[in-house]
Amino acid sequence: MNILILGGDGYLGWPTAMHFSQMGHAVTVVDNYFKRHAGLELDFESLIAIPNLTRRTKAWKEITGKEIKHYIGDITDYNFLKDVFITTQPDTVIHYAEQPSAPYSMISRDKAAKTLQNNLTGTLNIIYAIKETVPNCHLIKLGTMGEYGTPNIDIPEGYIDIAHNGKTDKFLFPRQGGSLYHTTKVQDTDMIWFYVRTWKLRATDLMQGPVYGISTDESAQDVRLTPSFHYDEIFGTVLNRFIVQAVCGHPITIYGKGTQIRGYLNIKDTLACVYLSAMNPPEGGTLNIYNQITETFSVLELADKVSAAAKSLGYEVTIKHIENPRIEKEEHYYNPTYTTLKGLGLTPNLLTNEILVEMLKTVLLYKDNISVDSIFKGIKWK
Ligand SMILES: NC(=O)c1ccc[n+]([C@@H]2O[C@H](COP(=O)([O-])OP(=O)(O)OC[C@H]3O[C@@H](n4cnc5c(N)ncnc54)[C@H](O)[C@@H]3O)[C@@H](O)[C@H]2O)c1
């Protein structure tokens, strides 16, 4: 297949590009280096220095003989995006190209506006580019489990049947994002659902939980292929942050009681889920929504697991509860369904002590690169 990956320089985009290329597909990636620029502005960087896309794709060619094409540009620029679609004629477009950080979206009005403009205009442009150039193309969009929030009822995969005054109908499950970033994801889902109904697009919206991990089968071949790995308060996901805290002697910081439960997955499973979605496209006029997690933990459970793994390597780790900067329920019901991707063939890489030790050992190799100042920046929701 012709696969177009938007956001192909990112934490998930680059490993996804290598995975599809390895599996024999023709891969093109697009990125505007938004995240690299945000890092310069806000003082954070990947733990392991990552080459730019020109160098990454060159290294991939040298190591595997396979080609990944790339374009540097902004998907909110419609003319640029449409040209890429015309040139690449994608069968599947995988959309990772968003501002993906909840704290970033809460820093200021300007950062909130940037998040809205970037995420919503980007998604709208992709929808138009599909309609105008490749109407049969399958759109795979990365959403987040955070769209659902933490309702006091079970969370199905995307839709709910509602009985009201003696009649029933099927609706998108009610969504309630916990940050402006999450709210843009809700709006993306709504917008895609509108155009699927109106223009008969084919789309899959993946409600993904926080991802952890630093290595994939493809990246393990050479350090130049390593995914970016952020541990700062703005772009680092929780488990990746805890691993770095454990290694550099910083307390593992838990927001509030740490009883918040979320669904998580290994980066290798992200690649598998996106691949399975690409191989199982819906009919036109259908929006498939899958919950992309493999297991659930409370934040406290994650901290305990990291602490135990670090202790087995001889590190003394402390866990510190700090005032929760977010507005979120700390004690809540959480029962999401996540069976469809397993039904399509996903065999999860669950979070074992062995995986944590492997991550700790990798981070230890780059311990000197850790900038302790970027671990905590004090961004608050209020
Ligand atoms: N990483 C996670 O744990 C996680 C969890 C749930 C959902 N997601 C979603 O998955 C997607 C990818 O996440 P990630 O962790 O790889 O983020 P990331 O920031 O590492 O990757 C996104 C990439 O998109 C690029 N980008 C942003 N706006 C762009 C634009 N207008 N034009 C071109 N490129 C643009 C960025 O430069 C970056 O390289 C995001 O949509 C995110 O919301 C991620």
PDB file of C-alpha atoms in Angstrom, residues 255-382:
ATOM      1  CA  TYR A 255      -0.238  14.198  41.210  1.00  0.00           C
ATOM      2  CA  GLY A 256      -2.502  14.111  44.264  1.00  0.00           C
ATOM      3  CA  LYS A 257      -3.350  10.669  45.616  1.00  0.00           C
ATOM      4  CA  GLY A 258      -2.238   8.816  42.479  1.00  0.00           C
ATOM      5  CA  THR A 259      -5.485   6.849  42.402  1.00  0.00           C
ATOM      6  CA  GLN A 260      -6.299   8.069  38.882  1.00  0.00           C
ATOM      7  CA  ILE A 261      -6.673   4.985  36.652  1.00  0.00           C
ATOM      8  CA  ARG A 262      -5.827   5.041  32.959  1.00  0.00           C
ATOM      9  CA  GLY A 263      -5.184   2.533  30.159  1.00  0.00           C
ATOM     10  CA  TYR A 264      -1.619   2.164  28.850  1.00  0.00           C
ATOM     11  CA  LEU A 265       0.263   0.434  26.053  1.00  0.00           C
ATOM     12  CA  ASN A 266       3.776  -0.347  24.867  1.00  0.00           C
ATOM     13  CA  ILE A 267       5.013   1.577  21.802  1.00  0.00           C
ATOM     14  CA  LYS A 268       5.398  -1.787  20.017  1.00  0.00           C
ATOM     15  CA  ASP A 269       1.667  -2.332  20.477  1.00  0.00           C
ATOM     16  CA  THR A 270       0.892   1.130  19.039  1.00  0.00           C
ATOM     17  CA  LEU A 271       2.619   0.025  15.838  1.00  0.00           C
ATOM     18  CA  ALA A 272       0.754  -3.293  15.837  1.00  0.00           C
ATOM     19  CA  CYS A 273      -2.628  -1.592  16.439  1.00  0.00           C
ATOM     20  CA  VAL A 274      -2.122   0.967  13.677  1.00  0.00           C
ATOM     21  CA  TYR A 275      -0.935  -1.773  11.335  1.00  0.00           C
ATOM     22  CA  LEU A 276      -3.966  -3.966  12.091  1.00  0.00           C
ATOM     23  CA  SER A 277      -6.245  -0.964  11.540  1.00  0.00           C
ATOM     24  CA  ALA A 278      -4.625  -0.278   8.162  1.00  0.00           C
ATOM     25  CA  MET A 279      -5.095  -3.906   7.102  1.00  0.00           C
ATOM     26  CA  ASN A 280      -8.787  -3.823   8.090  1.00  0.00           C
ATOM     27  CA  PRO A 281     -10.254  -0.664   6.536  1.00  0.00           C
ATOM     28  CA  PRO A 282     -13.948   0.069   6.950  1.00  0.00           C
ATOM     29  CA  GLU A 283     -16.423   0.488   4.114  1.00  0.00           C
ATOM     30  CA  GLY A 284     -17.125   4.029   2.888  1.00  0.00           C
ATOM     31  CA  GLY A 285     -19.459   5.885   5.259  1.00  0.00           C
ATOM     32  CA  THR A 286     -18.148   4.045   8.327  1.00  0.00           C
ATOM     33  CA  LEU A 287     -16.178   5.394  11.270  1.00  0.00           C
ATOM     34  CA  ASN A 288     -14.585   2.578  13.273  1.00  0.00           C
ATOM     35  CA  ILE A 289     -13.591   3.581  16.792  1.00  0.00           C
ATOM     36  CA  TYR A 290     -11.271   1.282  18.758  1.00  0.00           C
ATOM     37  CA  ASN A 291      -9.939   1.709  22.273  1.00  0.00           C
ATOM     38  CA  GLN A 292      -6.171   1.337  21.933  1.00  0.00           C
ATOM     39  CA  ILE A 293      -4.904   0.221  25.340  1.00  0.00           C
ATOM     40  CA  THR A 294      -3.729  -3.141  26.627  1.00  0.00           C
ATOM     41  CA  GLU A 295      -4.112  -2.845  30.430  1.00  0.00           C
ATOM     42  CA  THR A 296      -5.090  -0.333  33.111  1.00  0.00           C
ATOM     43  CA  PHE A 297      -3.150   0.915  36.148  1.00  0.00           C
ATOM     44  CA  SER A 298      -3.446   3.620  38.750  1.00  0.00           C
ATOM     45  CA  VAL A 299      -0.631   6.170  38.727  1.00  0.00           C
ATOM     46  CA  LEU A 300       0.430   4.826  42.136  1.00  0.00           C
ATOM     47  CA  GLU A 301       0.690   1.285  40.757  1.00  0.00           C
ATOM     48  CA  LEU A 302       2.938   2.554  37.955  1.00  0.00           C
ATOM     49  CA  ALA A 303       5.158   4.387  40.428  1.00  0.00           C
ATOM     50  CA  ASP A 304       5.452   1.248  42.590  1.00  0.00           C
ATOM     51  CA  LYS A 305       6.375  -0.873  39.569  1.00  0.00           C
ATOM     52  CA  VAL A 306       9.084   1.573  38.459  1.00  0.00           C
ATOM     53  CA  SER A 307      10.375   1.858  41.999  1.00  0.00           C
ATOM     54  CA  ALA A 308      10.640  -1.951  42.381  1.00  0.00           C
ATOM     55  CA  ALA A 309      12.427  -2.326  39.026  1.00  0.00           C
ATOM     56  CA  ALA A 310      14.869   0.488  39.889  1.00  0.00           C
ATOM     57  CA  LYS A 311      15.554  -1.055  43.310  1.00  0.00           C
ATOM     58  CA  SER A 312      16.401  -4.374  41.612  1.00  0.00           C
ATOM     59  CA  LEU A 313      19.157  -2.440  39.796  1.00  0.00           C
ATOM     60  CA  GLY A 314      20.415  -0.970  43.075  1.00  0.00           C
ATOM     61  CA  TYR A 315      18.710   2.439  42.901  1.00  0.00           C
ATOM     62  CA  GLU A 316      16.964   3.924  45.915  1.00  0.00           C
ATOM     63  CA  VAL A 317      13.784   5.598  44.725  1.00  0.00           C
ATOM     64  CA  THR A 318      11.393   7.821  46.654  1.00  0.00           C
ATOM     65  CA  ILE A 319       7.786   8.519  45.707  1.00  0.00           C
ATOM     66  CA  LYS A 320       6.485  12.043  46.356  1.00  0.00           C
ATOM     67  CA  HIS A 321       2.854  13.146  46.224  1.00  0.00           C
ATOM     68  CA  ILE A 322       2.491  16.722  45.018  1.00  0.00           C
ATOM     69  CA  GLU A 323      -0.566  18.955  44.717  1.00  0.00           C
ATOM     70  CA  ASN A 324      -2.462  17.937  41.605  1.00  0.00           C
ATOM     71  CA  PRO A 325      -1.997  20.723  39.004  1.00  0.00           C
ATOM     72  CA  ARG A 326      -4.859  19.283  36.905  1.00  0.00           C
ATOM     73  CA  ILE A 327      -8.585  19.387  37.466  1.00  0.00           C
ATOM     74  CA  GLU A 328      -9.479  15.708  37.458  1.00  0.00           C
ATOM     75  CA  LYS A 329     -11.254  13.125  39.592  1.00  0.00           C
ATOM     76  CA  GLU A 330      -8.780  11.222  41.728  1.00  0.00           C
ATOM     77  CA  GLU A 331     -11.193   8.533  42.951  1.00  0.00           C
ATOM     78  CA  HIS A 332     -13.362   7.288  40.113  1.00  0.00           C
ATOM     79  CA  TYR A 333     -14.895   4.318  38.355  1.00  0.00           C
ATOM     80  CA  TYR A 334     -12.996   3.153  35.243  1.00  0.00           C
ATOM     81  CA  ASN A 335     -14.076   0.232  33.102  1.00  0.00           C
ATOM     82  CA  PRO A 336     -13.211   0.630  29.414  1.00  0.00           C
ATOM     83  CA  THR A 337     -13.716  -2.082  26.798  1.00  0.00           C
ATOM     84  CA  TYR A 338     -10.666  -2.828  24.621  1.00  0.00           C
ATOM     85  CA  THR A 339     -11.368  -6.037  22.776  1.00  0.00           C
ATOM     86  CA  THR A 340     -11.606  -5.143  19.065  1.00  0.00           C
ATOM     87  CA  LEU A 341      -7.899  -4.752  18.344  1.00  0.00           C
ATOM     88  CA  LYS A 342      -7.189  -8.037  20.133  1.00  0.00           C
ATOM     89  CA  GLY A 343      -9.919  -9.578  17.990  1.00  0.00           C
ATOM     90  CA  LEU A 344      -8.084  -8.303  14.901  1.00  0.00           C
ATOM     91  CA  GLY A 345      -4.917 -10.085  16.061  1.00  0.00           C
ATOM     92  CA  LEU A 346      -3.127  -7.875  18.609  1.00  0.00           C
ATOM     93  CA  THR A 347      -0.938  -9.836  21.040  1.00  0.00           C
ATOM     94  CA  PRO A 348      -0.134  -7.290  23.742  1.00  0.00           C
ATOM     95  CA  ASN A 349       3.331  -6.673  25.206  1.00  0.00           C
ATOM     96  CA  LEU A 350       2.209  -6.236  28.805  1.00  0.00           C
ATOM     97  CA  LEU A 351       4.151  -4.188  31.346  1.00  0.00           C
ATOM     98  CA  THR A 352       6.531  -6.615  33.055  1.00  0.00           C
ATOM     99  CA  ASN A 353       9.429  -6.026  35.425  1.00  0.00           C
ATOM    100  CA  GLU A 354      11.706  -7.185  32.593  1.00  0.00           C
ATOM    101  CA  ILE A 355      10.416  -4.428  30.277  1.00  0.00           C
ATOM    102  CA  LEU A 356      10.861  -1.808  32.992  1.00  0.00           C
ATOM    103  CA  VAL A 357      14.425  -2.975  33.710  1.00  0.00           C
ATOM    104  CA  GLU A 358      15.216  -2.843  29.989  1.00  0.00           C
ATOM    105  CA  MET A 359      13.886   0.744  29.799  1.00  0.00           C
ATOM    106  CA  LEU A 360      15.828   1.760  32.915  1.00  0.00           C
ATOM    107  CA  LYS A 361      19.052   0.300  31.470  1.00  0.00           C
ATOM    108  CA  THR A 362      18.559   2.204  28.190  1.00  0.00           C
ATOM    109  CA  VAL A 363      17.893   5.477  30.003  1.00  0.00           C
ATOM    110  CA  LEU A 364      20.951   4.877  32.203  1.00  0.00           C
ATOM    111  CA  LEU A 365      23.139   4.887  29.077  1.00  0.00           C
ATOM    112  CA  TYR A 366      22.017   8.488  28.479  1.00  0.00           C
ATOM    113  CA  LYS A 367      21.860   9.622  32.118  1.00  0.00           C
ATOM    114  CA  ASP A 368      24.243  12.520  31.452  1.00  0.00           C
ATOM    115  CA  ASN A 369      21.731  14.004  28.976  1.00  0.00           C
ATOM    116  CA  ILE A 370      18.964  14.346  31.584  1.00  0.00           C
ATOM    117  CA  SER A 371      18.053  17.973  32.220  1.00  0.00           C
ATOM    118  CA  VAL A 372      16.533  17.854  35.707  1.00  0.00           C
ATOM    119  CA  ASP A 373      15.080  21.380  35.233  1.00  0.00           C
ATOM    120  CA  SER A 374      12.718  20.211  32.498  1.00  0.00           C
ATOM    121  CA  ILE A 375      11.163  17.427  34.601  1.00  0.00           C
ATOM    122  CA  PHE A 376       8.890  19.816  36.451  1.00  0.00           C
ATOM    123  CA  LYS A 377       7.775  23.219  35.191  1.00  0.00           C
ATOM    124  CA  GLY A 378       4.737  23.884  37.334  1.00  0.00           C
ATOM    125  CA  ILE A 379       1.992  24.174  34.684  1.00  0.00           C
ATOM    126  CA  LYS A 380      -1.408  24.428  36.383  1.00  0.00           C
ATOM    127  CA  TRP A 381      -4.950  24.023  35.075  1.00  0.00           C
ATOM    128  CA  LYS A 382      -6.326  26.864  37.219  1.00  0.00           C
TER     129      LYS A 382
END
